[in-house]
Coordinates of C-alpha atoms and ligand atoms in Angstrom, one line a residue:
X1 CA -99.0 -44.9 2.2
X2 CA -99.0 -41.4 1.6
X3 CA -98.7 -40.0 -2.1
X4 CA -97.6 -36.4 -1.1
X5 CA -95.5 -34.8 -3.3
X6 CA -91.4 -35.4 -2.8
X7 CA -89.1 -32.5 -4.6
X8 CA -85.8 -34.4 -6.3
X9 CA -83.2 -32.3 -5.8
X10 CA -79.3 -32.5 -7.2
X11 CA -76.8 -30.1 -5.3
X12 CA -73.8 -29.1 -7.6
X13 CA -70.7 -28.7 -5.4
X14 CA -72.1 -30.8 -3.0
X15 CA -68.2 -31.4 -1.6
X16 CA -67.7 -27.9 -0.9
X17 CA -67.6 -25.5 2.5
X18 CA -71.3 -24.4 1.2
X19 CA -72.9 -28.0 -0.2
X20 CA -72.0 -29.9 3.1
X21 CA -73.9 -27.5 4.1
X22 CA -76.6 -27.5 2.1
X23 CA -76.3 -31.4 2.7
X24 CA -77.1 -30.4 7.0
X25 CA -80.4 -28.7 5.8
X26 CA -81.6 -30.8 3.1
X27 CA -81.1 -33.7 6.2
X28 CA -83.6 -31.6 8.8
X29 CA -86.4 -32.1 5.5
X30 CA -87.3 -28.3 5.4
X31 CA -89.7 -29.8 2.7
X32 CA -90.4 -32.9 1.6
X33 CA -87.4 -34.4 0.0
X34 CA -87.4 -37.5 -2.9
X35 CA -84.2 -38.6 -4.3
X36 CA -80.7 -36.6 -3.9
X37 CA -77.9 -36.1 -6.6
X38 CA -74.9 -34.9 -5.2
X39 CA -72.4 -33.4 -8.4
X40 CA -68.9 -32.3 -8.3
X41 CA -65.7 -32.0 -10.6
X42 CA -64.3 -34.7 -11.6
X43 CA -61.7 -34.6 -8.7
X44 CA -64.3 -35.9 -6.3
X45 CA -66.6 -37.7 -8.6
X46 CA -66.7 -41.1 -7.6
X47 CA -66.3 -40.5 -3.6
X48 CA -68.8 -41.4 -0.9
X49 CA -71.1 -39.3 0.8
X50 CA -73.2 -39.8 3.7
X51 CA -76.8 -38.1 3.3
X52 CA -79.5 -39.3 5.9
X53 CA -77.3 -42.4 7.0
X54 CA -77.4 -43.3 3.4
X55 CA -74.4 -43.4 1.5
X56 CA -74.2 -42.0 -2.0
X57 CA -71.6 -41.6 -4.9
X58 CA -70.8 -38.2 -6.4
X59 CA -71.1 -37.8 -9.9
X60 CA -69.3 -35.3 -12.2
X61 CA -71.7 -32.0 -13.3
X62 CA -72.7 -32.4 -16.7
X63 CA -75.2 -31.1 -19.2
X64 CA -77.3 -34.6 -18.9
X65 CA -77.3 -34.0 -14.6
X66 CA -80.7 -32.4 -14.6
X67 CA -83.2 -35.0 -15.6
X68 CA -85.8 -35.3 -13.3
X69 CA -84.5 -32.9 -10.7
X70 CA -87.0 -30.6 -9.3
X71 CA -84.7 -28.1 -7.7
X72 CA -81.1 -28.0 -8.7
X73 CA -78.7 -25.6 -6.1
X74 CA -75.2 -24.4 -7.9
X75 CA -72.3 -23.7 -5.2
X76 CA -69.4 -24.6 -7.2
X77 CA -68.4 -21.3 -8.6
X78 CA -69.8 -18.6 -11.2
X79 CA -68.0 -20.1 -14.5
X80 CA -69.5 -23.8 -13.3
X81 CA -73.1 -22.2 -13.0
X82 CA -72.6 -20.1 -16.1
X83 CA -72.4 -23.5 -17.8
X84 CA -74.4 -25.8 -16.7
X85 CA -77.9 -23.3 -15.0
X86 CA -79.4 -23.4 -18.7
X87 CA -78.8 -27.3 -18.4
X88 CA -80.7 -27.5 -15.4
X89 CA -83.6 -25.0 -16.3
X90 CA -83.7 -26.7 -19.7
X91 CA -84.3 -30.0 -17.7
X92 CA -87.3 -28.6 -16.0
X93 CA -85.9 -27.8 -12.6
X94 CA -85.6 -24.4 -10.8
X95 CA -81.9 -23.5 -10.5
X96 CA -80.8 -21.8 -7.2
X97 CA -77.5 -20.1 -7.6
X98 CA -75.4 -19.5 -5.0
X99 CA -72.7 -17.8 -7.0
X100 CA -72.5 -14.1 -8.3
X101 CA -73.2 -15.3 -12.0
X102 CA -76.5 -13.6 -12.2
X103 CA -77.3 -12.1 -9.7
X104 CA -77.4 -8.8 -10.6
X105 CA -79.6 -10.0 -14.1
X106 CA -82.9 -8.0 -14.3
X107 CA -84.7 -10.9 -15.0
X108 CA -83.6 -13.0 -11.8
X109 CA -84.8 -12.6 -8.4
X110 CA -82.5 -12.1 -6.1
X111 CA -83.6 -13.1 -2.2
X112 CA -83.4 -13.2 1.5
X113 CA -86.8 -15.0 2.0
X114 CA -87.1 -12.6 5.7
X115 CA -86.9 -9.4 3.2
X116 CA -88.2 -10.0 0.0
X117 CA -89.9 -13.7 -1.1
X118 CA -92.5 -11.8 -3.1
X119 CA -90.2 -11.5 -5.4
X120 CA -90.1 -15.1 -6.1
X121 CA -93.0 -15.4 -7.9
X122 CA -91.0 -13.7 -10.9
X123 CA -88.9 -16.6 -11.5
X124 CA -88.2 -17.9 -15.0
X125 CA -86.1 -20.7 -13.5
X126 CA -83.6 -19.5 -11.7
X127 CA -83.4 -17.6 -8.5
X128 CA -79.8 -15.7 -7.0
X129 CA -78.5 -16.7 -3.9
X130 CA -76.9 -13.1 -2.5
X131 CA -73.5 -12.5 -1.6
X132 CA -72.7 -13.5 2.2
X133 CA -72.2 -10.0 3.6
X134 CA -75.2 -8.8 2.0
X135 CA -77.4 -11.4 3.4
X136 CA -76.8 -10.5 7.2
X137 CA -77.1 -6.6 6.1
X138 CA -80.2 -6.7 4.3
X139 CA -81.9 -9.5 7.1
X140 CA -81.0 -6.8 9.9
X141 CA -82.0 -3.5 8.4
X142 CA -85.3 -4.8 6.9
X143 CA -87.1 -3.5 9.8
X144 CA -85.1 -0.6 9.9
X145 CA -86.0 0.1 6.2
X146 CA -89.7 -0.6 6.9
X147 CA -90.4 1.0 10.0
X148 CA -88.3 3.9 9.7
X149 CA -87.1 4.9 6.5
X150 CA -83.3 4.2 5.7
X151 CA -81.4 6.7 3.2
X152 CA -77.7 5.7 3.8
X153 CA -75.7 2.4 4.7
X154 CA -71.8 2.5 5.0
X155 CA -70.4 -1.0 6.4
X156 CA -67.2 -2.4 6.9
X157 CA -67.0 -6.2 7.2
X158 CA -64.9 -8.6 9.2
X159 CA -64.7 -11.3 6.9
X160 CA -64.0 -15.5 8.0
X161 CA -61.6 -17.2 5.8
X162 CA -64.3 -20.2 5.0
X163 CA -65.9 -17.8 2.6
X164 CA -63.3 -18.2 0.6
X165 CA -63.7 -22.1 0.6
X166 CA -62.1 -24.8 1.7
X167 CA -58.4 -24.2 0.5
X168 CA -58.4 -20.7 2.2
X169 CA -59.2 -22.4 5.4
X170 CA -56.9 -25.1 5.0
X171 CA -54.4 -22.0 3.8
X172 CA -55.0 -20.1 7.4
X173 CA -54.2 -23.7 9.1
X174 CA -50.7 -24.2 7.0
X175 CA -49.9 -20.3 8.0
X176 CA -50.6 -20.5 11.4
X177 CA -48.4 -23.6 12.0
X178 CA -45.7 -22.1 10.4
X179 CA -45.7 -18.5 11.8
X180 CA -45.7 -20.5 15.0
X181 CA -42.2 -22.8 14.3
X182 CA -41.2 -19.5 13.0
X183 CA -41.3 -20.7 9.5
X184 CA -41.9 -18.5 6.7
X185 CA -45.4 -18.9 5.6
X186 CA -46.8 -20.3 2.0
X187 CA -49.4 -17.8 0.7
X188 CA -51.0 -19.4 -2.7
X189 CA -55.3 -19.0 -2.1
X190 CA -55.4 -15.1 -0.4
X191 CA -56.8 -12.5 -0.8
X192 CA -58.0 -13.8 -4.1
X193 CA -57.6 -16.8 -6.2
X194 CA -57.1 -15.3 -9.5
X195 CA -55.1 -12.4 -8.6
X196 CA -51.5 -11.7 -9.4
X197 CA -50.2 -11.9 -5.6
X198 CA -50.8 -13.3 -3.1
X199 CA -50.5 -12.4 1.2
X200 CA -50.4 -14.2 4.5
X201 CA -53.8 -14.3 6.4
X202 CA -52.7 -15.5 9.5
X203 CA -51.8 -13.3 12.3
X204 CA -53.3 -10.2 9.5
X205 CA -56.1 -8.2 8.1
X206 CA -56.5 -8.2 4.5
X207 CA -58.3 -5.0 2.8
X208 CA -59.0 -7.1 -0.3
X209 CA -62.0 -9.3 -1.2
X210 CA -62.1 -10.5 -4.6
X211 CA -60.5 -8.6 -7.2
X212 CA -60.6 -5.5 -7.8
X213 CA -62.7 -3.2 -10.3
X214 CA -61.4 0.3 -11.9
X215 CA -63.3 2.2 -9.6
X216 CA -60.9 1.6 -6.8
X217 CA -64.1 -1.0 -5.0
X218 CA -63.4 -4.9 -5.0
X219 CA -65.7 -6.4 -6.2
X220 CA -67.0 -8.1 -2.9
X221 CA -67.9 -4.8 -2.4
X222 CA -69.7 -4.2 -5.2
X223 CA -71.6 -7.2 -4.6
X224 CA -72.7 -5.7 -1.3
X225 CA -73.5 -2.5 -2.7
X226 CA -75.1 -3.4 -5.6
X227 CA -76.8 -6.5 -4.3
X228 CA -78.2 -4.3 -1.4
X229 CA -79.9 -2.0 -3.6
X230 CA -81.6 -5.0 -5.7
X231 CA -82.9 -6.7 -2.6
X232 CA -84.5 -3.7 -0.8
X233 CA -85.7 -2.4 -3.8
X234 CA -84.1 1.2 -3.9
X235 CA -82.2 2.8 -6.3
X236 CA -81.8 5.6 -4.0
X237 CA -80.4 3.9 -0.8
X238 CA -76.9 5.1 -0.7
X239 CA -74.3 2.1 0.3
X240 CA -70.5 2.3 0.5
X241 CA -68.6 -0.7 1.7
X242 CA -65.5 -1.8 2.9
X243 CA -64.8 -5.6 3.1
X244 CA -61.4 -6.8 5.0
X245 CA -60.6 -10.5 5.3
X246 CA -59.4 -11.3 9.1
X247 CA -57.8 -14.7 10.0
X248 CA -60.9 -16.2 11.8
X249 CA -62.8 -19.3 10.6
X250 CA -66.3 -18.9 10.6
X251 CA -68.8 -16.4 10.8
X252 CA -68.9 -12.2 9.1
X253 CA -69.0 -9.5 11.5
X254 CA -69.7 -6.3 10.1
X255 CA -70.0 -2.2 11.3
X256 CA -72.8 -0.7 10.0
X257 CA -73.6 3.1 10.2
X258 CA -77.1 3.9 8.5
X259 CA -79.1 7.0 7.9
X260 CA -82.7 7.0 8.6
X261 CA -86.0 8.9 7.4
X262 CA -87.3 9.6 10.9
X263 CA -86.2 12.2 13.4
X264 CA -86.0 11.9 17.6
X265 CA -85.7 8.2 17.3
X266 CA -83.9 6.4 20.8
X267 CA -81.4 3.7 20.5
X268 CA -83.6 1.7 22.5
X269 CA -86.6 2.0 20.3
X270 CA -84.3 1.1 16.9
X271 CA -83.0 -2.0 19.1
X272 CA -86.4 -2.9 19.7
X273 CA -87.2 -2.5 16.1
X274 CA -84.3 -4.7 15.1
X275 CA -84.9 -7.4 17.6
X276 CA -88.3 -7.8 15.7
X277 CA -87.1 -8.6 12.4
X278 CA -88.0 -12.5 11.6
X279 CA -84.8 -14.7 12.2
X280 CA -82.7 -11.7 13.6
X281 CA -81.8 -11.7 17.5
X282 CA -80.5 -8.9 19.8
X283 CA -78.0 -9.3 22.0
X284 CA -77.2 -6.3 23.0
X285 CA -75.9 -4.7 26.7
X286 CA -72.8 -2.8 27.4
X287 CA -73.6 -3.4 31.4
X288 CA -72.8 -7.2 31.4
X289 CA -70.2 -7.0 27.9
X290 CA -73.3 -8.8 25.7
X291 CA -72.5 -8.4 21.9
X292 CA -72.1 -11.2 19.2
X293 CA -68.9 -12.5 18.0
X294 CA -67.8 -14.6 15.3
X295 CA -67.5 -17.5 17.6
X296 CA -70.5 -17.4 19.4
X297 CA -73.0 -17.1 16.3
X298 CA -71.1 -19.7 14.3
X299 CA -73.1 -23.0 13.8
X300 CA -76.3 -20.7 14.1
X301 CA -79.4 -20.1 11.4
X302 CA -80.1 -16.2 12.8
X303 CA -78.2 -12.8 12.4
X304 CA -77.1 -11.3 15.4
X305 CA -77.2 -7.8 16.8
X306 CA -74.9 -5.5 19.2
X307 CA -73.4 -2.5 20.1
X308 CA -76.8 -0.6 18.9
X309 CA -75.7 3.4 19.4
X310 CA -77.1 6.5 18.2
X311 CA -74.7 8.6 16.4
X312 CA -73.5 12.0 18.7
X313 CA -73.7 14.2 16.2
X314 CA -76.8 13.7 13.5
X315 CA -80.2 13.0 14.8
X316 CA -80.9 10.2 12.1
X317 CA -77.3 8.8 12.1
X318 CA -77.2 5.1 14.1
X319 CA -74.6 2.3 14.5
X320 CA -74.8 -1.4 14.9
X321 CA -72.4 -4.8 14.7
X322 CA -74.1 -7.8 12.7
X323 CA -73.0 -10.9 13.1
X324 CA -73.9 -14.2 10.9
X325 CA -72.3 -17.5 10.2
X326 CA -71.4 -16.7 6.2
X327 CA -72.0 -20.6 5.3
X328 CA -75.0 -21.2 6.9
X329 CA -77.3 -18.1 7.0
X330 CA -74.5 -16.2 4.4
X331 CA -75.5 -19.2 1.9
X332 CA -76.5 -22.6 2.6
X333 CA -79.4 -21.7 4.8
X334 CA -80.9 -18.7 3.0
X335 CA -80.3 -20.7 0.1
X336 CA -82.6 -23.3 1.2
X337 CA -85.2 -20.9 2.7
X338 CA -85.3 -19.7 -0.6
X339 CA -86.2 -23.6 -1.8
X340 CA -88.6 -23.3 1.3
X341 CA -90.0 -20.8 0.3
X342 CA -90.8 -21.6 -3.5
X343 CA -92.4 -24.9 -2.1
X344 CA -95.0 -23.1 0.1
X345 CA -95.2 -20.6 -2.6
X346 CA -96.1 -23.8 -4.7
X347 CA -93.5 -22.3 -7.4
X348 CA -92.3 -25.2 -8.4
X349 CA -93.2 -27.3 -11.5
Ligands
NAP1 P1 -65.2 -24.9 -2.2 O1 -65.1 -25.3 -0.8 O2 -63.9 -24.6 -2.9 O3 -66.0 -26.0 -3.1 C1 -66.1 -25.9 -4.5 C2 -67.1 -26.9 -5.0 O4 -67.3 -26.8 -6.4 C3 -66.6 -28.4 -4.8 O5 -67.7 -29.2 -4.6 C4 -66.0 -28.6 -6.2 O6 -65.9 -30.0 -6.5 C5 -67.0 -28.0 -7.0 N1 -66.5 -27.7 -8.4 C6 -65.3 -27.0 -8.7 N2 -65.2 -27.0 -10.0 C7 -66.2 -27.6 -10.6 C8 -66.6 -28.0 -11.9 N3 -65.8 -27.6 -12.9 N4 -67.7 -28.7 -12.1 C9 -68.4 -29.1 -11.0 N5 -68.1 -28.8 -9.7 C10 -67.0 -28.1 -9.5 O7 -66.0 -23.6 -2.4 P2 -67.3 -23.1 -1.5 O8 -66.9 -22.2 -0.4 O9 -68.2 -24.2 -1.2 O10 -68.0 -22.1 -2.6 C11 -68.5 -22.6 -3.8 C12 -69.1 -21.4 -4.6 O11 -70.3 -21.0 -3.9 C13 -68.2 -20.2 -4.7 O12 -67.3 -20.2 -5.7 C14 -69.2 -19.1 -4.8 O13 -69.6 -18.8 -6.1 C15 -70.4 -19.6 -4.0 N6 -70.4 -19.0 -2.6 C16 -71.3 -18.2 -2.3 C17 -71.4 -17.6 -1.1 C18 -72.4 -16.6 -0.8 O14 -72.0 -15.6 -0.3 N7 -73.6 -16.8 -1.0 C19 -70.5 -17.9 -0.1 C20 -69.5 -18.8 -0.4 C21 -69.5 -19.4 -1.7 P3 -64.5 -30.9 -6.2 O15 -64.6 -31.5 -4.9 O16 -64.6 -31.9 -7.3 O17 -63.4 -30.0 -6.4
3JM2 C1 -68.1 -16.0 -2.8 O1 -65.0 -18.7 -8.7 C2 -66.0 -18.0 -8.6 O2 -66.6 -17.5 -9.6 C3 -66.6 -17.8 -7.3 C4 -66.1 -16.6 -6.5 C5 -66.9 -16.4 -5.2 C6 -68.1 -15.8 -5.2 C7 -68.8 -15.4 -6.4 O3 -68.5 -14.3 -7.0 O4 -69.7 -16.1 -6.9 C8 -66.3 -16.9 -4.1 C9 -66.9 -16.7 -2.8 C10 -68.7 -15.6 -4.0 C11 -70.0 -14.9 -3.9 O5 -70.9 -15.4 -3.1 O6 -70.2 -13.8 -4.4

């Protein structure tokens, strides 16, 4: 028998749109896996859920969770992992936050294992998850950043409703029904959950993601440009962002004009510069209409790549369309890459 070493690991909003993912991952053994604790709110505690064919019982998130877990992931909101991460670190285990709690928190790496698992050796306990939108960024213009230089992002996202969670999709179901029997449709979840009103997503675009700071920025796109900063590790990369909600299920698409160091640089040598970023894939020609799309990159692990042109008017200005499924690579997936990662790194306890 052998006596490798197993990690124990609890997942905290294991019935979510992001733990049932995390469940799919944690199912392939991206490394060697001992006993799983799957914790909720006390609306699903006590339900069943199937991990490797075996079939376990949810427990509530509490204080006491933690004992004996090796690695703990948090996907049930910031206020949730606000409360209980000092639990869990306390315990012994390395937290793995998934929400925006505290992420931007000198003291905790935050990573896209393709762009910056060096930084994981910092960790007092905890590492950040990033925001969606700023994982399939930051995966895409690595390259870009190392090969070339890169002075200036400006993005604007096409956002899935999923990222929102599960009562945003269901909402975008509900909306679509009734917009079809001509019925007036119920708005209660978008464009945020805490704000004052409310709009229809189906059939619409909404220019609000989160709530929104004084600046005039929501704070989704904050995230991105904050986040974005942290991660490639420049305080002088200049990011504006614009994030719009669409009524599509899965998968962030995003336009992305960038700024780069060098000068005389072709479209096809920044493509091929792309395509050789770990985890990202090109798929990229105007002569047979080949660009990604929400649906066809949805399900997938990588970030996709089209519609690579060189600006017509500056030398060093280039655009591109990004494509990743926000659950999986936007958070479950990089999420456990980062548990990966920490493994091989032997980082944890
Ligand atoms: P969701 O589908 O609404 O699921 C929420 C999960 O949190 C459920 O498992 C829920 O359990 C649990 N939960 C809620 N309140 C809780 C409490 N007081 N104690 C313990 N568990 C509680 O949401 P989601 O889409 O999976 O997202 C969850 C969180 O992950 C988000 O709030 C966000 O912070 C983060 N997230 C990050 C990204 C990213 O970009 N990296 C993307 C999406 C989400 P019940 O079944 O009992 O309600
Ligand atoms: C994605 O309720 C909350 O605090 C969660 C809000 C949320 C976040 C967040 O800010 O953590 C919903 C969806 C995110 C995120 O990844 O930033």
């Amino acid at each position: 028998m052998s006596n490798a070493k197993t990690y124990n690991i609890a997942i905290v909003g294991a019935t979510g749109a992001v733990g049932q993912n995390i469940i799919t991952f944690i199912e392939e053994n991206p490394f060697p896996i001992g006993e799983v604790k799957l914790l909720s709110s006390p609306r699903s505690a006590g339900s069943k859920v199937k991990v490797n064919d075996i079939e376990l019982t949810v427990e509530e998130a509490k204080e006491t969770s933690f004992e004996g877990i090796d690695i703990a992931f948090f996907s049930a909101g910031g206020s949730v992992s606000e409360a209980l991460v000092p639990a869990a670190i306390k315990s012994g285990a390395i937290a793995i936050d998934n929400t925006s709690a505290f992420r931007m928190d000198e003291t905790v790496p935050l990573v896209v294992p393709e762009v910056n698992a060096n930084h994981l050796k910092e960790n007092k306990g905890l590492i950040a998850n990033p925001n969606c939108s700023t994982i399939q960024m930051v995966a895409a213009l690595k390259p870009i950043q190392e090969k070339l230089g890169l002075n200036k992002i400006i993005v604007s996202t096409y956002q899935a409703v999923s990222g929102a969670g599960l009562a945003a999709e269901e909402e975008l179901v509900n909306q679509t029904h009734q917009s079809l029997k001509q019925e007036e449709m119920t708005a209660e979840v978008l464009p945020a959950g805490g704000d004052k009103k409310h709009y229809p997503i189906a059939f619409n675009a909404l220019p609000q993601i989160d709530l929104f700071e004084d600046n005039g920025y929501t704070k989704e796109e904050m995230k991105m440009i904050n986040e974005t900063k942290k991660i490639m590790n420049d305080d002088t990369l200049q990011v504006a962002a614009t994030c719009v909600r669409l009524p599509v299920f899965t998968s962030h698409a995003e336009s992305v004009y960038v700024e780069i160091d060098q000068a005389g640089i072709s479209a096809d040598k920044f493509k091929e510069i792309i395509a050789s970023g770990e985890g990202i894939i090109l798929e990229d020609d105007p002569a047979t209409q080949t660009y990604p799309t929400p649906l066809s990159s949805a399900g997938k692990k990588e970030v996709f790549v089209g519609r690579v042109r060189k600006d017509l008017d500056n030398d060093k200005g280039f655009h591109l369309w990004i494509v990743s499924d926000n659950l999986i690579k936007g958070a479950a997936w990089n999420t456990v890459q980062i548990a990966q990662s920490l493994v091989e790194q032997n980082l944890v306890k």
